[in-house]
Short mmCIF file of C-alpha atoms in Angstrom, two decimals:
data_model
loop_
_atom_site.label_atom_id
_atom_site.label_comp_id
_atom_site.label_asym_id
_atom_site.label_seq_id
_atom_site.Cartn_x
_atom_site.Cartn_y
_atom_site.Cartn_z
CA MET P 1 45.14 51.20 83.23
CA LYS P 2 41.89 53.12 82.74
CA TYR P 3 40.27 50.34 80.73
CA ILE P 4 41.43 47.68 83.19
CA ARG P 5 39.94 49.53 86.14
CA GLN P 6 36.64 50.10 84.35
CA PHE P 7 36.47 46.39 83.25
CA GLY P 8 37.22 45.45 86.82
CA ILE P 9 34.25 47.43 88.11
CA ILE P 10 32.00 45.89 85.41
CA LEU P 11 33.13 42.34 86.31
CA ALA P 12 32.65 43.10 90.03
CA VAL P 13 29.07 44.09 89.45
CA THR P 14 28.56 41.02 87.20
CA PHE P 15 29.87 38.87 89.97
CA VAL P 16 27.47 40.32 92.42
CA GLY P 17 24.72 39.52 89.96
CA GLU P 18 25.90 35.89 89.90
CA VAL P 19 25.92 35.70 93.67
CA LEU P 20 22.28 36.94 93.76
CA LYS P 21 21.31 34.44 90.97
CA TYR P 22 22.80 31.71 93.13
CA TYR P 23 20.83 32.59 96.24
CA ILE P 24 17.54 33.77 94.88
CA PRO P 25 15.41 30.93 93.47
CA LEU P 26 13.88 32.84 90.58
CA PRO P 27 14.34 32.30 86.81
CA ILE P 28 16.24 35.66 86.55
CA PRO P 29 19.68 35.54 84.99
CA ALA P 30 22.74 37.06 86.61
CA SER P 31 22.98 39.68 83.82
CA ILE P 32 19.61 41.20 84.69
CA TYR P 33 20.48 41.49 88.39
CA GLY P 34 23.83 43.03 87.34
CA LEU P 35 22.06 45.50 84.99
CA VAL P 36 19.70 46.69 87.75
CA ILE P 37 22.62 47.03 90.28
CA MET P 38 24.75 48.92 87.77
CA LEU P 39 21.84 51.32 87.04
CA GLY P 40 21.24 51.78 90.81
CA LEU P 41 25.00 52.49 91.40
CA MET P 42 25.09 55.08 88.63
CA MET P 43 21.90 56.79 89.79
CA THR P 44 23.18 57.08 93.32
CA LYS P 45 26.53 58.31 91.95
CA VAL P 46 28.36 55.53 93.89
CA VAL P 47 29.80 54.53 90.47
CA PRO P 48 29.83 57.67 88.26
CA VAL P 49 28.93 56.78 84.68
CA LYS P 50 32.26 57.99 83.40
CA SER P 51 34.11 55.45 85.53
CA VAL P 52 32.69 52.56 83.43
CA LYS P 53 31.72 54.25 80.24
CA ASP P 54 34.69 53.55 77.94
CA ALA P 55 35.10 49.87 78.65
CA GLY P 56 31.23 49.56 78.80
CA ASN P 57 30.66 51.14 75.47
CA PHE P 58 33.43 48.92 73.94
CA LEU P 59 31.68 45.78 75.21
CA ILE P 60 28.28 47.11 73.89
CA GLU P 61 29.86 47.89 70.56
CA ILE P 62 31.16 44.33 70.02
CA MET P 63 28.00 42.66 71.37
CA SER P 64 26.79 41.34 68.04
CA LEU P 65 30.01 39.21 67.82
CA MET P 66 29.18 37.52 71.06
CA PHE P 67 26.13 35.79 69.55
CA ILE P 68 28.19 34.05 66.86
CA PRO P 69 29.10 30.97 68.93
CA ALA P 70 25.42 30.46 69.99
CA GLY P 71 24.32 30.82 66.43
CA VAL P 72 26.94 28.34 65.19
CA GLY P 73 25.67 26.01 67.91
CA LEU P 74 22.49 25.62 65.86
CA MET P 75 24.48 23.13 63.77
CA ILE P 76 24.37 20.66 66.60
CA SER P 77 20.75 21.21 67.57
CA TRP P 78 19.62 20.69 64.00
CA ASN P 79 18.79 17.00 64.38
CA VAL P 80 16.40 17.95 67.21
CA ILE P 81 14.48 20.52 65.11
CA SER P 82 14.76 18.91 61.64
CA GLU P 83 11.43 17.19 61.94
CA ILE P 84 9.37 20.32 62.69
CA TRP P 85 11.55 22.87 61.07
CA LEU P 86 8.97 24.31 58.58
CA PRO P 87 6.18 25.13 61.11
CA LEU P 88 8.89 26.33 63.50
CA VAL P 89 10.34 28.78 60.89
CA LEU P 90 6.91 30.04 60.10
CA ILE P 91 5.98 30.54 63.78
CA ILE P 92 9.30 32.38 64.32
CA ILE P 93 8.79 34.69 61.37
CA ILE P 94 5.09 35.51 62.04
CA THR P 95 5.37 36.06 65.73
CA THR P 96 8.50 38.19 65.50
CA VAL P 97 7.04 40.48 62.87
CA VAL P 98 3.60 40.69 64.69
CA VAL P 99 5.21 41.40 68.11
CA MET P 100 7.49 44.07 66.67
CA VAL P 101 4.61 45.87 64.88
CA VAL P 102 2.12 45.65 67.68
CA THR P 103 4.61 46.87 70.32
CA GLY P 104 5.96 49.69 68.15
CA ARG P 105 2.62 50.96 67.00
CA ILE P 106 1.00 50.86 70.47
CA THR P 107 4.01 52.60 72.09
CA GLN P 108 4.01 55.20 69.39
CA LYS P 109 0.19 55.77 69.65
CA VAL P 110 0.42 56.34 73.40
CA ILE P 111 3.26 58.76 73.04
CA LEU P 112 1.58 60.77 70.46
CA HIS P 113 -1.66 60.74 72.41
CA ASP P 114 0.22 62.02 75.56
CA ASN P 115 2.01 64.70 73.63
CA LYS P 116 -1.36 65.96 72.25
CA LYS P 117 -2.85 66.05 75.72
CA ASP P 118 0.13 67.97 77.09
CA LYS P 119 -0.20 70.45 74.25
CA GLU P 120 -3.91 70.96 74.89
CA ARG P 121 -3.21 71.51 78.58
CA VAL P 122 -0.67 74.21 77.80
CA GLU P 123 -3.09 75.85 75.38
CA SER P 124 -5.99 75.92 77.82
CA LYS P 125 -3.79 77.40 80.50
CA GLU P 126 -2.84 80.16 78.04
CA GLU P 127 -6.59 80.85 77.33
CA VAL P 128 -7.25 81.30 81.11
CA ARG P 129 -4.59 83.95 81.21
CA MET N 1 46.55 20.69 60.57
CA LYS N 2 43.20 19.54 61.92
CA GLU N 3 44.84 18.35 65.04
CA PHE N 4 46.60 21.71 65.42
CA ILE N 5 43.25 23.55 65.06
CA GLY N 6 41.79 21.31 67.69
CA ASN N 7 44.42 22.42 70.19
CA SER N 8 44.33 26.15 69.31
CA ILE N 9 42.10 28.23 71.52
CA PHE N 10 42.46 31.19 69.19
CA PHE N 11 40.96 29.48 66.16
CA GLY N 12 37.38 29.84 67.40
CA VAL N 13 37.50 33.57 68.03
CA GLY N 14 39.63 34.20 64.92
CA ILE N 15 37.32 32.49 62.48
CA SER N 16 34.27 34.25 64.13
CA LEU N 17 35.91 37.67 63.67
CA LEU N 18 36.89 36.78 60.08
CA GLY N 19 33.25 35.80 59.41
CA TYR N 20 31.96 39.07 60.90
CA GLU N 21 34.39 41.10 58.91
CA ILE N 22 33.27 39.39 55.67
CA GLY N 23 29.71 40.11 56.79
CA LEU N 24 30.47 43.83 57.18
CA ILE N 25 32.09 44.05 53.77
CA VAL N 26 29.15 42.20 52.11
CA LYS N 27 26.63 44.48 53.83
CA LYS N 28 28.49 47.62 52.76
CA LYS N 29 28.49 46.42 49.18
CA TRP N 30 24.82 45.32 48.93
CA LYS N 31 22.71 47.25 51.39
CA LEU N 32 20.10 44.54 51.85
CA ALA N 33 18.65 43.38 55.20
CA ILE N 34 19.35 39.70 54.27
CA PHE N 35 23.04 40.52 54.33
CA ASN N 36 23.21 40.83 58.02
CA PRO N 37 26.80 40.55 59.34
CA LEU N 38 25.72 38.36 62.22
CA LEU N 39 23.88 35.96 59.99
CA ILE N 40 26.68 35.89 57.39
CA SER N 41 29.28 35.14 60.08
CA ILE N 42 27.20 32.30 61.56
CA ILE N 43 26.75 30.72 58.10
CA PHE N 44 30.41 31.29 57.25
CA VAL N 45 31.59 29.52 60.41
CA ILE N 46 29.16 26.66 60.02
CA GLY N 47 30.38 26.38 56.40
CA VAL N 48 34.08 26.35 57.37
CA LEU N 49 33.53 23.80 60.17
CA SER N 50 31.51 21.45 57.95
CA ILE N 51 33.90 21.63 55.02
CA CYS N 52 36.98 21.16 57.20
CA ASN N 53 35.14 18.50 59.26
CA ILE N 54 35.85 20.36 62.52
CA ARG N 55 33.56 19.49 65.47
CA TYR N 56 31.50 22.28 67.08
CA GLU N 57 33.06 21.35 70.45
CA THR N 58 36.53 22.09 68.99
CA TYR N 59 35.37 25.52 67.69
CA GLU N 60 33.59 26.25 70.96
CA GLU N 61 36.78 25.64 72.97
CA GLY N 62 38.05 28.99 71.77
CA ALA N 63 34.81 30.72 70.76
CA LYS N 64 33.47 30.47 74.33
CA TYR N 65 35.63 33.44 75.24
CA LEU N 66 33.38 35.51 73.02
CA SER N 67 30.21 34.27 74.80
CA TYR N 68 32.06 34.80 78.09
CA LEU N 69 31.76 38.54 77.57
CA LEU N 70 27.99 38.46 77.09
CA THR N 71 27.05 38.66 80.75
CA PRO N 72 29.23 41.76 81.51
CA ALA N 73 28.14 43.33 78.23
CA THR N 74 24.52 42.93 79.24
CA VAL N 75 25.27 44.51 82.58
CA CYS N 76 26.74 47.45 80.62
CA LEU N 77 23.31 48.02 78.94
CA ALA N 78 22.72 50.04 82.09
CA ILE N 79 24.89 52.74 80.68
CA PRO N 80 22.70 53.86 77.70
CA LEU N 81 19.71 53.28 79.96
CA TYR N 82 21.16 55.64 82.61
CA GLU N 83 21.91 58.23 79.93
CA GLN N 84 18.34 58.22 78.72
CA ILE N 85 16.64 57.97 82.15
CA GLU N 86 14.88 61.36 81.73
CA LEU N 87 13.25 60.18 78.48
CA LEU N 88 12.26 56.91 80.23
CA LYS N 89 10.51 58.85 83.00
CA GLN N 90 8.81 61.11 80.55
CA HIS N 91 7.38 58.24 78.50
CA LYS N 92 6.98 55.64 81.26
CA LYS N 93 3.29 55.15 80.56
CA ALA N 94 3.71 54.54 76.83
CA ILE N 95 6.72 52.28 77.47
CA PHE N 96 5.07 49.99 79.92
CA ILE N 97 1.80 49.77 77.94
CA GLY N 98 3.91 49.01 74.88
CA ILE N 99 5.99 46.25 76.46
CA ILE N 100 2.92 44.65 78.18
CA SER N 101 0.97 44.48 74.87
CA GLY N 102 4.10 43.08 73.19
CA VAL N 103 4.55 40.30 75.77
CA VAL N 104 0.91 39.35 75.62
CA THR N 105 0.96 39.42 71.77
CA SER N 106 3.97 37.15 71.70
CA LEU N 107 2.48 34.61 74.07
CA PHE N 108 -0.93 34.78 72.36
CA SER N 109 0.45 34.39 68.82
CA VAL N 110 2.51 31.39 69.85
CA LEU N 111 -0.62 29.82 71.35
CA VAL N 112 -2.66 30.37 68.14
CA LEU N 113 0.04 29.13 65.79
CA CYS N 114 0.85 26.09 67.93
CA TYR N 115 -2.91 25.29 67.90
CA LEU N 116 -3.02 25.60 64.10
CA PHE N 117 0.00 23.39 63.54
CA GLN N 118 -1.32 20.92 66.11
CA PHE N 119 1.74 21.02 68.29
CA THR N 120 1.95 19.05 71.45
CA HIS N 121 1.93 20.73 74.94
CA GLU N 122 5.60 20.06 75.25
CA GLN N 123 6.39 21.79 71.94
CA TYR N 124 4.05 24.65 72.90
CA VAL N 125 5.75 25.49 76.16
CA THR N 126 9.07 25.13 74.39
CA LEU N 127 8.18 28.02 72.14
CA LEU N 128 6.38 30.31 74.70
CA PRO N 129 9.47 32.13 75.82
CA LYS N 130 10.78 32.60 72.24
CA SER N 131 10.93 36.45 72.26
CA ILE N 132 12.98 36.90 75.47
CA THR N 133 16.66 36.73 76.31
CA THR N 134 18.24 33.25 76.29
CA ALA N 135 19.11 33.09 80.00
CA ILE N 136 15.52 33.76 81.19
CA GLY N 137 13.90 31.80 78.32
CA MET N 138 15.93 28.61 79.07
CA ASP N 139 14.78 28.66 82.68
CA ILE N 140 11.11 29.18 81.80
CA SER N 141 11.21 26.35 79.23
CA LYS N 142 12.82 24.00 81.83
CA GLU N 143 10.28 25.01 84.50
CA LEU N 144 7.27 24.40 82.21
CA GLY N 145 8.59 21.16 80.87
CA GLY N 146 9.79 22.22 77.45
CA ILE N 147 12.73 21.04 75.36
CA VAL N 148 15.51 23.48 76.33
CA THR N 149 17.75 22.91 73.23
CA ILE N 150 14.91 23.82 70.97
CA THR N 151 14.03 26.86 73.04
CA VAL N 152 17.61 28.14 72.80
CA ALA N 153 17.70 27.57 69.05
CA VAL N 154 14.31 29.28 68.54
CA ILE N 155 15.33 32.31 70.73
CA ILE N 156 18.54 32.74 68.73
CA ILE N 157 16.83 32.50 65.33
CA THR N 158 14.21 34.98 66.60
CA GLY N 159 16.98 37.38 67.65
CA VAL N 160 18.91 37.17 64.42
CA LEU N 161 15.69 37.55 62.41
CA GLY N 162 14.68 40.62 64.45
CA ASN N 163 18.10 42.09 64.04
CA MET N 164 17.76 41.59 60.24
CA ILE N 165 14.25 42.91 59.75
CA ALA N 166 14.11 45.78 62.32
CA ASP N 167 14.89 48.58 59.79
CA THR N 168 12.45 47.36 57.20
CA VAL N 169 9.59 46.63 59.65
CA CYS N 170 9.88 50.09 61.25
CA LYS N 171 9.87 51.74 57.81
CA VAL N 172 6.97 49.73 56.32
CA PHE N 173 4.74 50.06 59.41
CA ARG N 174 5.69 53.68 59.99
CA ILE N 175 7.20 53.21 63.47
CA THR N 176 9.20 56.44 63.44
CA HIS N 177 9.48 57.60 67.08
CA PRO N 178 12.88 56.45 68.40
CA VAL N 179 11.34 55.42 71.76
CA ALA N 180 8.73 53.29 69.99
CA LYS N 181 11.39 51.76 67.76
CA GLY N 182 13.61 50.75 70.64
CA ILE N 183 10.73 49.23 72.65
CA ALA N 184 9.48 47.31 69.60
CA ILE N 185 12.92 45.86 68.82
CA GLY N 186 13.80 44.87 72.43
CA THR N 187 10.45 43.34 73.17
CA SER N 188 10.40 41.25 69.96
CA ALA N 189 14.03 40.30 69.55
CA HIS N 190 15.69 40.71 72.97
CA VAL N 191 19.55 41.18 73.18
CA VAL N 192 20.35 40.27 69.57
CA GLY N 193 17.82 42.84 68.38
CA THR N 194 19.22 45.37 70.87
CA ALA N 195 22.62 45.14 69.15
CA LYS N 196 20.82 46.51 66.08
CA ALA N 197 18.90 49.11 67.98
CA LEU N 198 22.19 50.43 69.36
CA GLU N 199 23.42 50.94 65.85
CA MET N 200 20.25 52.94 65.06
CA GLY N 201 20.80 55.41 67.79
CA GLU N 202 21.29 56.08 71.52
CA ILE N 203 17.60 56.45 72.30
CA GLU N 204 16.65 53.23 70.41
CA GLY N 205 19.46 51.32 72.11
CA ALA N 206 18.47 52.48 75.61
CA MET N 207 14.84 51.71 75.20
CA SER N 208 15.67 48.29 73.70
CA SER N 209 17.89 47.45 76.58
CA LEU N 210 15.11 48.38 79.04
CA SER N 211 12.64 46.13 77.13
CA ILE N 212 14.91 43.04 77.53
CA ALA N 213 14.71 43.22 81.26
CA VAL N 214 11.02 44.22 81.56
CA ALA N 215 9.73 41.86 78.83
CA GLY N 216 11.79 39.01 80.24
CA LEU N 217 10.36 39.48 83.70
CA LEU N 218 6.85 39.83 82.49
CA THR N 219 7.17 36.74 80.41
CA VAL N 220 8.15 34.69 83.48
CA ILE N 221 4.68 35.44 84.86
CA GLY N 222 2.85 35.46 81.52
CA ALA N 223 4.22 32.11 80.28
CA SER N 224 3.29 30.22 83.42
CA ILE N 225 -0.33 31.48 82.99
CA PHE N 226 -0.38 30.74 79.16
CA ALA N 227 1.11 27.29 79.74
CA ASN N 228 -2.32 26.16 81.03
CA PHE N 229 -4.11 27.19 77.84
CA MET N 230 -3.04 24.28 75.63
#
């Protein structure tokens, strides 16, 4: 029963996300509304994390599998992309690598920079003493 | 037999699981990024359907129950995020600067490449939301006058590619901090990449989950601005 109850809570939050998606005219999917609501419920302890954790982690664990149907769906969109497939593939490869590298390097740089500043602050405080 | 498969709603899920299982075995044997279980299972299923002459719609009749779980699973990404909330607060500046630069880089690189390949405006706006999650990307493409089927295809290929190359890219470009890794993967390869980030570690997974939402929302604004540039 534990899993069923947890799954029930998750589906209820997902449903609320769908309701918001229906009434709010923004290009935001139900899943993002649901994610934010779920986070809010856990932070306010209305839904303690342990009451959804087991079923939730199971869903997260099998998430890769859920993309198989969409990937297989490429076989029917092939005739639409067959004319421009080469530039398309090049664009996908280049942008994906570039975005990953730029995002990762910049995030890392700012983190290291902040860590260094924190350390200096601690050290200067010690000198004052 | 074909008729029987056409009526079975378990065939779609079954063949998908079998493909993924084969993918896991292959990956275990040859530890190469190209042997990605998701990629292998997609190719396997396409192969089986083509050889046996089974229509995609027939497969999807059963396989849609796998996709059905995607929305609740995305909602559950709140769990790793909640567990790493302290880390998120601690690095909030780095995280937001990182995601914003990633989103701008994505839009800008699509602009430059579409210009180089002399794409039309319609093709350009189709590609603008390529790095973000399908549900948001489809809406942006529709809104800007793009071709939604191509947008979906491109988003999925981007995700699978990001899932495949994440380990190698992080190693080659010395992205070692788990927070930076997660943000990089989530911003460049949305949910499909996040599936990989979750395998790398809890912190990577949580940060990648966060990036899906933030990068998606920033792209809604960014894409409508960039749409005017070409």
